[in-house]
Structure formats: structure tokens, C-alpha cells
Amino acid sequence: MISLIITFLIIQLLKYVYSTGELVSPWTIFTALSIVDILMPAVLRIAFPEFNIYPIWMAKLEAEDLIIAVIFSFFGWVLFSLGYFNGKKVSIVKRYSIVFIPKRALLLLAFCLLFYAIYFIVIFNYHGGVDAYISNSLTNRFVSASDLPPIISFLNVIRPLVLTLIFIIVANLFYFYYKNGEGSVKIFFLPLLGFLMSLTTFFRGTILNYLFGFIALGNNKNNFDSLNSRSNNMKRKNNFKVVFFIVAAFLIVGAVRGFYIEKEAGNDTEISILKEVNKNLSGSALIGLASVIKNYGYSVDYLYGKTIFDMLLMPVPRVIYTSKPDWYGIDDITRGMGWPKSTQSAVSPQGEYYANFGVYGIILMYFLGALFGVCRKFAEKDLMHFSIYAFLILPVTLTTFWMSTTGLINGLKMIPFIFIILKILFRKNAGKV
């Protein structure tokens, strides 16, 4: 049964990519992750008992638990898909003809890089050198802001916004120069700069955010802006080469990072792509969802919307929201099952909705899909809105798949600031730049 579901989802994914030329979208990301992090791990864990291992703090899941989670996740995917494609049908305001202003973009890029220079000077000094900073970043990546000096905590708050701006500027400059056939050095250097900046966080998710946004922006310009004949070099068949590059980069970076983490811990190890593949097929979303279904409504009471409402109120300052809890969101779900607070465990949207409302919570998957569908449709308004979609909404799809409302709200909170800043880089109506 699970194999049939996998086959069905793969066919739907390939049909969509071939018919639309859109390799990266909230729907393709959600579908691909459903295959890789729920369905395939379920097959491996059921067919090969040696794969079905768990941390010491987690109760073992049986084949029946995994099958129930797969069925529930599939129905969630169906509702997400229905919501997404219906959301894309909404009417949007009139599209604007806007112009990207490269001179302003280059100036803003210089300011962003200056921020990063200041950031690294401060952070290297705090850690006692580059080597110490890299070692600490690899082995202690989830540090509470309260454990850091105020200046570093402040810089860390601004850093994601600046990095997102760098990604948006680099991608738009690249396609602007590519469209006009300007500067082969610029065309080579700009994507490389963005990729190198994505490595500075030591999170592979940042690399995916950059690559997905870069690809989506290129697809948008090919599909809507009618670039000159040079765009014919970007064929749909190249999408699969891009997929191969993304997967390879994800696994290689993960393997190298894992090697250094083990090395810093004093363990004798080597760089292993196979080990990284096994780790990424462990099915964190599957385990989280299956555990939620097994526990909530039985040994743990339903939360009745608490995790969702708490996250919606998350942006409200503690000065106003005086009863704001110290921890909330999916932490409520995992701690309710007795999992340690340091797990950073995935539960998936289906898992969060089940933990709150039981089986009936699955209905919310439709509205989640509709939200992303509306965002995709609204992105067609103009290039500025599409840039926000490519580098903020698409990354939010990744975090939402694993962290549900917690990932969704945390990912969206930068949008107002990015929107205001991008007004500098774009102007309505065609004119001399």
C-alpha cells in the first residue's frame, strides 16, 4: 500500500513539473518531503527492522503505528493539495509593470556585506578566532540568546534579514545581467557569492532556501517576463540536473558537517555520504506524527488549539502580553509526550493538528494549502512580490512541513521588513534605470 502511495505521489509530482515547468513551489516541496521524510522511511522501518531504531527517550513505534501515520499523512496531503490549487485560483489585484534598479541593488548589497564584515569581526573576537568560531558553530548550533552577549544577540536577530536581502539582491542582479547579456564575470560571481553566504550559517536549510529561491525566480522570469532568446538555454529538462545538484550539495555539506562534529567530540570517523543518506531517511516527520497519534487522545489530552493560538500571538511583545509562556508551539506537543526540551523534534502539520483536535484536525490541512496557494498566486503581481515569495514563502514551506505553525509564523515575521526595504529596489512603470 505504501509503495502505491509513493508511486502515485511521484507520478503527480512529475506531471506537475513537466506541465508547468515549475520545479520549486510550496506544493512540489510539500509533496517531495512527504515522499522522502514520511513514506520512504515508513517502508524502510517496516521492511527492515534494523532501520526501526529510536532515541532512548522515545517509545518504540510498531509497524501498525507507522501505517496509521502514513494513512493520516496521505489524507493530509490530499487536503493540502486541494487547498493549494484552489488557493491559486483566487483573483488578485491588477499586476504592475515594475522596474528593477540595479544601481540601488548594488549599493544595498554593499551595505549588507558591510554588516556581515562587522558581524564576523565581533563574532570571531567573541569566540577567540575563526577556528574556534567554526568549531563552536558546528558542535553547538542551538544556543539560547540569553547565553550570548547583548551585542551578539542583537546582531543575530538582524542577520537572517540581511542574509535574505543578499539572496534576493544577488538573484535579481544575476537575472537582470543575464537578460541583458551583461558581464560574464558578474553572471558567474553573483550566484557563487549567494551560495558562499548561505554556507555561513552552517545550516543546510539555508542552502536550500537560497537555491530554491534562485531557481523559482528564474522560472518566474522565463514563464512570465519573456526574457530574450537566451532564456531558451534554461530548458525544463535541466530541472533534473538542478535537483541532482541540490541533493548532492545537501548530502555533501551534511556529511562534512557530521565529520567535523564527530571529530570535535573526539570520535574516530570519516566522511560518509551513505551514513548521511541513512540519517536523512530516518523519517523525523513520520516518527513525530506516529508518536502524536499514538499518544494524544490516550495518554495525553488534546491541546484544543493552544499551540496554534500561542504562535499567532508570538509577535506580541511580552510587555503587552504579560502572560506569554516561556515556551510554546510544538514544544507543547513534544514535551507533552515526555520528550526533552532540546530535541528540536519535528511533528509535521498533520501531527500538530491531530495533537490539538484529533482526527478532525486534518481538515486544517486544506486551509494550510489554501494559504500557500494564495501566496503563490499573489506572487504573480510583480517581480518584487515574486522575490518575497521565492526567498521567504518557499523557505517557510520547508519549516512548516516539520515544525508546522511554529515554523510558519517564525518564517513569516520578516516579510513586513523585507517588503519595506525592497521598495527601494523596484519602481513602477518602465523607464530609464
CSV table of N, CA and C in Angstrom, one decimal, residues 210-354:
chain,number,residue,atom,x,y,z
A,210,TYR,N,18.3,29.3,-0.4
A,210,TYR,CA,18.9,30.1,-1.4
A,210,TYR,C,18.7,29.5,-2.8
A,211,LEU,N,19.0,28.2,-2.9
A,211,LEU,CA,18.8,27.5,-4.2
A,211,LEU,C,17.4,27.5,-4.7
A,212,PHE,N,16.5,27.2,-3.8
A,212,PHE,CA,15.1,27.1,-4.2
A,212,PHE,C,14.6,28.5,-4.6
A,213,GLY,N,15.0,29.6,-3.9
A,213,GLY,CA,14.6,30.9,-4.3
A,213,GLY,C,15.2,31.3,-5.6
A,214,PHE,N,16.4,31.0,-5.8
A,214,PHE,CA,17.1,31.3,-7.1
A,214,PHE,C,16.5,30.6,-8.3
A,215,ILE,N,16.1,29.3,-8.1
A,215,ILE,CA,15.5,28.6,-9.2
A,215,ILE,C,14.1,29.2,-9.5
A,216,ALA,N,13.3,29.4,-8.4
A,216,ALA,CA,12.0,29.9,-8.6
A,216,ALA,C,12.0,31.2,-9.3
A,217,LEU,N,12.9,32.1,-8.9
A,217,LEU,CA,12.9,33.4,-9.6
A,217,LEU,C,13.3,33.3,-11.0
A,218,GLY,N,14.2,32.4,-11.4
A,218,GLY,CA,14.5,32.1,-12.8
A,218,GLY,C,13.3,31.6,-13.6
A,219,ASN,N,12.6,30.6,-12.9
A,219,ASN,CA,11.4,30.1,-13.6
A,219,ASN,C,10.3,31.2,-13.8
A,220,ASN,N,10.2,32.0,-12.9
A,220,ASN,CA,9.2,33.1,-13.0
A,220,ASN,C,9.6,34.0,-14.2
A,221,LYS,N,10.8,34.4,-14.3
A,221,LYS,CA,11.2,35.3,-15.4
A,221,LYS,C,11.0,34.6,-16.8
A,222,ASN,N,11.3,33.3,-16.8
A,222,ASN,CA,11.1,32.5,-18.1
A,222,ASN,C,9.6,32.4,-18.4
A,223,ASN,N,8.7,32.2,-17.4
A,223,ASN,CA,7.3,31.9,-17.7
A,223,ASN,C,6.5,33.2,-17.9
A,224,PHE,N,6.9,34.3,-17.2
A,224,PHE,CA,6.0,35.5,-17.2
A,224,PHE,C,6.7,36.7,-17.9
A,225,ASP,N,8.0,36.9,-17.8
A,225,ASP,CA,8.6,38.1,-18.3
A,225,ASP,C,9.1,38.0,-19.7
A,226,SER,N,9.1,36.8,-20.3
A,226,SER,CA,9.5,36.7,-21.6
A,226,SER,C,10.9,37.2,-21.9
A,227,LEU,N,11.9,36.6,-21.2
A,227,LEU,CA,13.3,37.0,-21.5
A,227,LEU,C,13.6,36.8,-23.0
A,228,ASN,N,14.7,37.4,-23.4
A,228,ASN,CA,15.0,37.2,-24.8
A,228,ASN,C,15.4,35.7,-25.1
A,229,SER,N,15.9,35.5,-26.3
A,229,SER,CA,16.1,34.1,-26.7
A,229,SER,C,17.1,33.4,-25.9
A,230,ARG,N,18.0,34.1,-25.1
A,230,ARG,CA,19.0,33.5,-24.3
A,230,ARG,C,18.3,32.6,-23.2
A,231,SER,N,17.1,32.9,-22.9
A,231,SER,CA,16.4,32.1,-21.9
A,231,SER,C,16.1,30.7,-22.4
A,232,ASN,N,16.2,30.4,-23.7
A,232,ASN,CA,15.9,29.1,-24.2
A,232,ASN,C,17.0,28.1,-23.7
A,233,ASN,N,18.1,28.6,-23.2
A,233,ASN,CA,19.1,27.7,-22.7
A,233,ASN,C,18.7,27.1,-21.4
A,234,MET,N,17.7,27.7,-20.7
A,234,MET,CA,17.2,27.1,-19.5
A,234,MET,C,16.0,26.2,-19.8
A,235,LYS,N,16.2,25.0,-20.2
A,235,LYS,CA,15.2,24.1,-20.6
A,235,LYS,C,14.6,23.4,-19.4
A,236,ARG,N,13.4,22.9,-19.5
A,236,ARG,CA,12.8,22.2,-18.4
A,236,ARG,C,13.6,21.0,-18.0
A,237,LYS,N,14.2,20.3,-19.0
A,237,LYS,CA,14.9,19.1,-18.7
A,237,LYS,C,16.1,19.4,-17.8
A,238,ASN,N,16.6,20.7,-17.8
A,238,ASN,CA,17.7,21.0,-16.8
A,238,ASN,C,17.2,21.0,-15.4
A,239,ASN,N,15.9,21.0,-15.2
A,239,ASN,CA,15.4,20.9,-13.8
A,239,ASN,C,16.0,19.7,-13.0
A,240,PHE,N,16.1,18.6,-13.7
A,240,PHE,CA,16.6,17.4,-13.1
A,240,PHE,C,18.1,17.5,-12.8
A,241,LYS,N,18.8,18.2,-13.6
A,241,LYS,CA,20.2,18.4,-13.2
A,241,LYS,C,20.3,19.3,-12.0
A,242,VAL,N,19.4,20.3,-11.9
A,242,VAL,CA,19.3,21.1,-10.7
A,242,VAL,C,19.0,20.3,-9.5
A,243,VAL,N,18.0,19.4,-9.6
A,243,VAL,CA,17.6,18.6,-8.5
A,243,VAL,C,18.8,17.7,-8.0
A,244,PHE,N,19.6,17.2,-9.0
A,244,PHE,CA,20.8,16.4,-8.6
A,244,PHE,C,21.8,17.2,-7.9
A,245,PHE,N,22.0,18.5,-8.3
A,245,PHE,CA,22.9,19.4,-7.7
A,245,PHE,C,22.5,19.7,-6.2
A,246,ILE,N,21.2,20.0,-6.1
A,246,ILE,CA,20.7,20.3,-4.7
A,246,ILE,C,20.8,19.1,-3.8
A,247,VAL,N,20.5,17.9,-4.2
A,247,VAL,CA,20.6,16.8,-3.4
A,247,VAL,C,22.0,16.5,-3.0
A,248,ALA,N,22.9,16.6,-4.0
A,248,ALA,CA,24.3,16.3,-3.8
A,248,ALA,C,24.9,17.4,-2.8
A,249,ALA,N,24.6,18.6,-3.0
A,249,ALA,CA,25.1,19.7,-2.1
A,249,ALA,C,24.6,19.4,-0.7
A,250,PHE,N,23.3,19.1,-0.6
A,250,PHE,CA,22.7,18.8,0.8
A,250,PHE,C,23.4,17.7,1.5
A,251,LEU,N,23.7,16.6,0.8
A,251,LEU,CA,24.3,15.4,1.4
A,251,LEU,C,25.8,15.7,1.7
A,252,ILE,N,26.5,16.3,0.8
A,252,ILE,CA,27.9,16.6,1.0
A,252,ILE,C,28.1,17.5,2.1
A,253,VAL,N,27.4,18.6,2.2
A,253,VAL,CA,27.5,19.5,3.3
A,253,VAL,C,27.2,18.8,4.6
A,254,GLY,N,26.1,18.0,4.6
A,254,GLY,CA,25.8,17.3,5.8
A,254,GLY,C,26.8,16.3,6.3
A,255,ALA,N,27.4,15.6,5.3
A,255,ALA,CA,28.5,14.6,5.6
A,255,ALA,C,29.7,15.3,6.2
A,256,VAL,N,30.1,16.4,5.6
A,256,VAL,CA,31.3,17.1,6.0
A,256,VAL,C,31.0,17.7,7.4
A,257,ARG,N,29.8,18.3,7.6
A,257,ARG,CA,29.5,18.8,8.9
A,257,ARG,C,29.5,17.7,10.0
A,258,GLY,N,28.9,16.6,9.6
A,258,GLY,CA,28.8,15.5,10.6
A,258,GLY,C,30.2,15.0,10.9
A,259,PHE,N,31.1,15.0,10.0
A,259,PHE,CA,32.5,14.5,10.2
A,259,PHE,C,33.2,15.4,11.2
A,260,TYR,N,33.0,16.8,11.0
A,260,TYR,CA,33.7,17.7,12.0
A,260,TYR,C,33.1,17.7,13.4
A,261,ILE,N,31.7,17.4,13.4
A,261,ILE,CA,31.1,17.3,14.7
A,261,ILE,C,31.6,16.1,15.5
A,262,GLU,N,31.8,15.0,14.8
A,262,GLU,CA,32.3,13.8,15.4
A,262,GLU,C,33.8,14.0,15.8
A,263,LYS,N,34.5,14.7,14.9
A,263,LYS,CA,35.9,14.9,15.2
A,263,LYS,C,36.1,15.8,16.4
A,264,GLU,N,35.3,16.8,16.5
A,264,GLU,CA,35.4,17.7,17.7
A,264,GLU,C,35.0,17.0,19.0
A,265,ALA,N,34.2,16.0,18.8
A,265,ALA,CA,33.8,15.2,20.0
A,265,ALA,C,34.8,14.1,20.4
A,266,GLY,N,35.9,14.0,19.6
A,266,GLY,CA,37.0,13.1,19.8
A,266,GLY,C,36.7,11.7,19.3
A,267,ASN,N,35.7,11.6,18.4
A,267,ASN,CA,35.4,10.2,17.9
A,267,ASN,C,36.2,10.0,16.6
A,268,ASP,N,36.6,8.8,16.4
A,268,ASP,CA,37.3,8.4,15.1
A,268,ASP,C,36.2,8.2,14.0
A,269,THR,N,36.2,9.0,13.0
A,269,THR,CA,35.2,8.9,12.0
A,269,THR,C,35.7,9.3,10.6
A,270,GLU,N,34.9,9.2,9.6
A,270,GLU,CA,35.3,9.6,8.3
A,270,GLU,C,34.1,10.2,7.6
A,271,ILE,N,34.3,10.9,6.5
A,271,ILE,CA,33.2,11.5,5.8
A,271,ILE,C,32.5,10.4,5.0
A,272,SER,N,31.2,10.2,5.3
A,272,SER,CA,30.4,9.2,4.7
A,272,SER,C,29.1,9.7,4.1
A,273,ILE,N,29.0,9.6,2.8
A,273,ILE,CA,27.7,10.0,2.2
A,273,ILE,C,26.6,9.0,2.5
A,274,LEU,N,27.0,7.7,2.5
A,274,LEU,CA,26.0,6.7,2.8
A,274,LEU,C,25.4,6.9,4.2
A,275,LYS,N,26.2,7.2,5.2
A,275,LYS,CA,25.7,7.5,6.5
A,275,LYS,C,24.7,8.7,6.5
A,276,GLU,N,25.1,9.7,5.7
A,276,GLU,CA,24.2,10.9,5.6
A,276,GLU,C,22.9,10.5,5.0
A,277,VAL,N,22.9,9.7,3.9
A,277,VAL,CA,21.7,9.2,3.3
A,277,VAL,C,20.8,8.5,4.3
A,278,ASN,N,21.4,7.6,5.1
A,278,ASN,CA,20.6,6.8,6.1
A,278,ASN,C,20.0,7.8,7.1
A,279,LYS,N,20.8,8.8,7.5
A,279,LYS,CA,20.3,9.7,8.5
A,279,LYS,C,19.1,10.5,8.0
A,280,ASN,N,19.1,10.9,6.7
A,280,ASN,CA,18.1,11.7,6.1
A,280,ASN,C,16.9,10.9,5.7
A,281,LEU,N,17.0,9.6,5.8
A,281,LEU,CA,15.8,8.7,5.5
A,281,LEU,C,15.3,8.1,6.8
A,282,SER,N,15.7,8.7,7.9
A,282,SER,CA,15.2,8.2,9.2
A,282,SER,C,13.7,8.6,9.5
A,283,GLY,N,13.2,9.6,8.8
A,283,GLY,CA,11.8,10.0,8.8
A,283,GLY,C,11.4,10.7,10.1
A,284,SER,N,12.0,11.9,10.3
A,284,SER,CA,11.7,12.6,11.5
A,284,SER,C,10.2,13.1,11.6
A,285,ALA,N,9.7,13.4,10.4
A,285,ALA,CA,8.3,13.8,10.4
A,285,ALA,C,7.4,12.6,10.6
A,286,LEU,N,7.8,11.5,10.1
A,286,LEU,CA,7.0,10.2,10.3
A,286,LEU,C,7.0,9.8,11.7
A,287,ILE,N,8.1,9.9,12.4
A,287,ILE,CA,8.2,9.5,13.8
A,287,ILE,C,7.4,10.4,14.7
A,288,GLY,N,7.5,11.7,14.4
A,288,GLY,CA,6.8,12.7,15.1
A,288,GLY,C,5.3,12.5,15.0
A,289,LEU,N,4.8,12.3,13.8
A,289,LEU,CA,3.4,12.2,13.5
A,289,LEU,C,2.9,10.9,14.2
A,290,ALA,N,3.6,9.8,14.0
A,290,ALA,CA,3.1,8.5,14.5
A,290,ALA,C,3.1,8.5,16.1
A,291,SER,N,4.1,9.2,16.7
A,291,SER,CA,4.1,9.3,18.1
A,291,SER,C,2.9,10.2,18.6
A,292,VAL,N,2.6,11.2,17.9
A,292,VAL,CA,1.5,12.1,18.3
A,292,VAL,C,0.2,11.3,18.3
A,293,ILE,N,-0.1,10.6,17.1
A,293,ILE,CA,-1.3,9.8,17.0
A,293,ILE,C,-1.4,8.7,18.1
A,294,LYS,N,-0.2,8.1,18.4
A,294,LYS,CA,-0.2,7.1,19.4
A,294,LYS,C,-0.5,7.6,20.8
A,295,ASN,N,-0.1,8.8,21.1
A,295,ASN,CA,-0.2,9.4,22.5
A,295,ASN,C,-1.4,10.3,22.7
A,296,TYR,N,-1.6,11.2,21.8
A,296,TYR,CA,-2.7,12.2,22.1
A,296,TYR,C,-4.1,11.6,21.9
A,297,GLY,N,-4.9,11.9,22.9
A,297,GLY,CA,-6.2,11.3,23.0
A,297,GLY,C,-6.3,10.0,23.8
A,298,TYR,N,-5.1,9.6,24.2
A,298,TYR,CA,-4.9,8.4,25.0
A,298,TYR,C,-4.2,8.7,26.3
A,299,SER,N,-2.9,8.7,26.3
A,299,SER,CA,-2.1,9.1,27.5
A,299,SER,C,-1.9,10.6,27.7
A,300,VAL,N,-2.2,11.3,26.6
A,300,VAL,CA,-2.0,12.8,26.7
A,300,VAL,C,-3.3,13.5,26.1
A,301,ASP,N,-3.8,14.5,26.8
A,301,ASP,CA,-5.0,15.2,26.4
A,301,ASP,C,-4.8,16.1,25.2
A,302,TYR,N,-5.8,16.2,24.4
A,302,TYR,CA,-5.7,17.1,23.2
A,302,TYR,C,-5.5,18.5,23.7
A,303,LEU,N,-4.8,19.3,22.9
A,303,LEU,CA,-4.5,20.7,23.2
A,303,LEU,C,-5.5,21.8,22.8
A,304,TYR,N,-6.4,21.4,21.9
A,304,TYR,CA,-7.6,22.2,21.6
A,304,TYR,C,-7.1,23.6,21.1
A,305,GLY,N,-6.2,23.6,20.2
A,305,GLY,CA,-5.8,24.9,19.5
A,305,GLY,C,-4.7,25.7,20.2
A,306,LYS,N,-4.2,25.2,21.4
A,306,LYS,CA,-3.3,26.0,22.2
A,306,LYS,C,-2.0,26.3,21.4
A,307,THR,N,-1.4,25.3,20.7
A,307,THR,CA,-0.2,25.6,20.0
A,307,THR,C,-0.3,26.6,18.9
A,308,ILE,N,-1.5,26.5,18.2
A,308,ILE,CA,-1.7,27.4,17.1
A,308,ILE,C,-2.0,28.9,17.6
A,309,PHE,N,-2.8,29.0,18.6
A,309,PHE,CA,-3.1,30.4,19.1
A,309,PHE,C,-1.9,31.0,19.8
A,310,ASP,N,-1.1,30.2,20.5
A,310,ASP,CA,0.1,30.7,21.1
A,310,ASP,C,1.0,31.3,20.0
A,311,MET,N,1.2,30.6,18.9
A,311,MET,CA,2.1,31.0,17.9
A,311,MET,C,1.6,32.2,17.2
A,312,LEU,N,0.3,32.4,17.0
A,312,LEU,CA,-0.3,33.5,16.4
A,312,LEU,C,-0.1,34.8,17.2
A,313,LEU,N,0.0,34.6,18.5
A,313,LEU,CA,0.3,35.7,19.5
A,313,LEU,C,1.8,35.9,19.7
A,314,MET,N,2.6,35.1,19.1
A,314,MET,CA,4.1,35.1,19.3
A,314,MET,C,4.7,36.5,19.0
A,315,PRO,N,4.3,37.2,17.9
A,315,PRO,CA,4.9,38.5,17.7
A,315,PRO,C,4.5,39.6,18.7
A,316,VAL,N,3.5,39.4,19.5
A,316,VAL,CA,3.1,40.4,20.5
A,316,VAL,C,4.2,40.5,21.6
A,317,PRO,N,4.8,41.6,21.9
A,317,PRO,CA,5.8,41.8,22.9
A,317,PRO,C,5.3,41.3,24.3
A,318,ARG,N,6.3,40.8,25.0
A,318,ARG,CA,6.0,40.3,26.4
A,318,ARG,C,5.5,41.4,27.3
A,319,VAL,N,5.9,42.7,27.0
A,319,VAL,CA,5.4,43.8,27.8
A,319,VAL,C,3.9,44.0,27.7
A,320,ILE,N,3.4,43.7,26.5
A,320,ILE,CA,1.9,43.8,26.3
A,320,ILE,C,1.2,42.4,26.7
A,321,TYR,N,1.8,41.3,26.2
A,321,TYR,CA,1.3,40.0,26.5
A,321,TYR,C,2.0,39.5,27.7
A,322,THR,N,1.6,39.9,28.9
A,322,THR,CA,2.4,39.6,30.2
A,322,THR,C,2.3,38.2,30.5
A,323,SER,N,1.3,37.4,30.1
A,323,SER,CA,1.2,36.0,30.4
A,323,SER,C,1.8,35.1,29.4
A,324,LYS,N,2.6,35.7,28.5
A,324,LYS,CA,3.2,35.0,27.4
A,324,LYS,C,4.1,33.8,28.0
A,325,PRO,N,3.9,32.6,27.5
A,325,PRO,CA,4.6,31.5,28.1
A,325,PRO,C,6.1,31.5,27.7
A,326,ASP,N,6.9,30.9,28.5
A,326,ASP,CA,8.4,30.8,28.2
A,326,ASP,C,8.6,29.9,27.0
A,327,TRP,N,7.8,28.9,26.8
A,327,TRP,CA,7.9,28.0,25.6
A,327,TRP,C,6.5,27.6,25.2
A,328,TYR,N,6.4,27.5,23.9
A,328,TYR,CA,5.1,27.3,23.3
A,328,TYR,C,5.3,26.7,21.9
A,329,GLY,N,4.2,26.6,21.2
A,329,GLY,CA,4.2,26.0,19.8
A,329,GLY,C,4.4,24.5,19.9
A,330,ILE,N,5.2,23.9,19.0
A,330,ILE,CA,5.3,22.5,19.0
A,330,ILE,C,6.0,21.9,20.2
A,331,ASP,N,6.7,22.8,21.0
A,331,ASP,CA,7.3,22.4,22.3
A,331,ASP,C,6.2,21.8,23.2
A,332,ASP,N,5.1,22.4,23.2
A,332,ASP,CA,4.0,21.9,24.0
A,332,ASP,C,3.6,20.5,23.6
A,333,ILE,N,3.7,20.2,22.3
A,333,ILE,CA,3.3,18.8,21.8
A,333,ILE,C,4.4,17.8,22.3
A,334,THR,N,5.7,18.1,22.0
A,334,THR,CA,6.7,17.2,22.3
A,334,THR,C,7.0,17.0,23.8
A,335,ARG,N,6.9,18.0,24.5
A,335,ARG,CA,7.1,17.9,26.0
A,335,ARG,C,5.9,17.2,26.6
A,336,GLY,N,4.7,17.3,26.0
A,336,GLY,CA,3.6,16.6,26.5
A,336,GLY,C,3.7,15.1,26.4
A,337,MET,N,4.6,14.7,25.4
A,337,MET,CA,4.9,13.2,25.3
A,337,MET,C,6.1,12.8,26.1
A,338,GLY,N,6.6,13.8,26.9
A,338,GLY,CA,7.8,13.4,27.7
A,338,GLY,C,9.1,13.6,27.0
A,339,TRP,N,9.1,14.2,25.8
A,339,TRP,CA,10.4,14.3,25.1
A,339,TRP,C,11.2,15.5,25.7
A,340,PRO,N,12.5,15.4,25.7
A,340,PRO,CA,13.3,16.5,26.3
A,340,PRO,C,13.2,17.8,25.5
A,341,LYS,N,13.4,18.9,26.1
A,341,LYS,CA,13.2,20.2,25.5
A,341,LYS,C,14.2,20.5,24.4
A,342,SER,N,15.3,19.8,24.4
A,342,SER,CA,16.4,20.1,23.5
A,342,SER,C,16.3,19.3,22.2
A,343,THR,N,15.2,18.6,22.0
A,343,THR,CA,15.2,17.6,20.8
A,343,THR,C,15.0,18.3,19.5
A,344,GLN,N,14.4,19.5,19.4
A,344,GLN,CA,14.1,20.2,18.2
A,344,GLN,C,13.4,19.2,17.2
A,345,SER,N,12.4,18.5,17.8
A,345,SER,CA,11.8,17.4,17.0
A,345,SER,C,10.7,17.9,16.1
A,346,ALA,N,10.6,17.2,15.0
A,346,ALA,CA,9.5,17.5,14.0
A,346,ALA,C,8.2,16.8,14.4
A,347,VAL,N,7.1,17.5,14.1
A,347,VAL,CA,5.8,16.8,14.3
A,347,VAL,C,5.0,16.8,13.1
A,348,SER,N,5.3,17.7,12.1
A,348,SER,CA,4.5,17.9,10.8
A,348,SER,C,3.2,18.6,11.1
A,349,PRO,N,2.6,19.3,10.1
A,349,PRO,CA,1.3,19.9,10.3
A,349,PRO,C,0.2,18.9,10.7
A,350,GLN,N,0.3,17.8,10.1
A,350,GLN,CA,-0.8,16.8,10.4
A,350,GLN,C,-0.6,16.4,11.9
A,351,GLY,N,0.6,16.3,12.4
A,351,GLY,CA,0.8,15.9,13.8
A,351,GLY,C,0.3,17.0,14.7
A,352,GLU,N,0.6,18.3,14.4
A,352,GLU,CA,0.1,19.4,15.3
A,352,GLU,C,-1.4,19.4,15.3
A,353,TYR,N,-2.0,19.3,14.1
A,353,TYR,CA,-3.5,19.4,14.0
A,353,TYR,C,-4.1,18.2,14.8
A,354,TYR,N,-3.5,17.1,14.7
A,354,TYR,CA,-4.0,15.9,15.4
A,354,TYR,C,-3.9,16.1,17.0
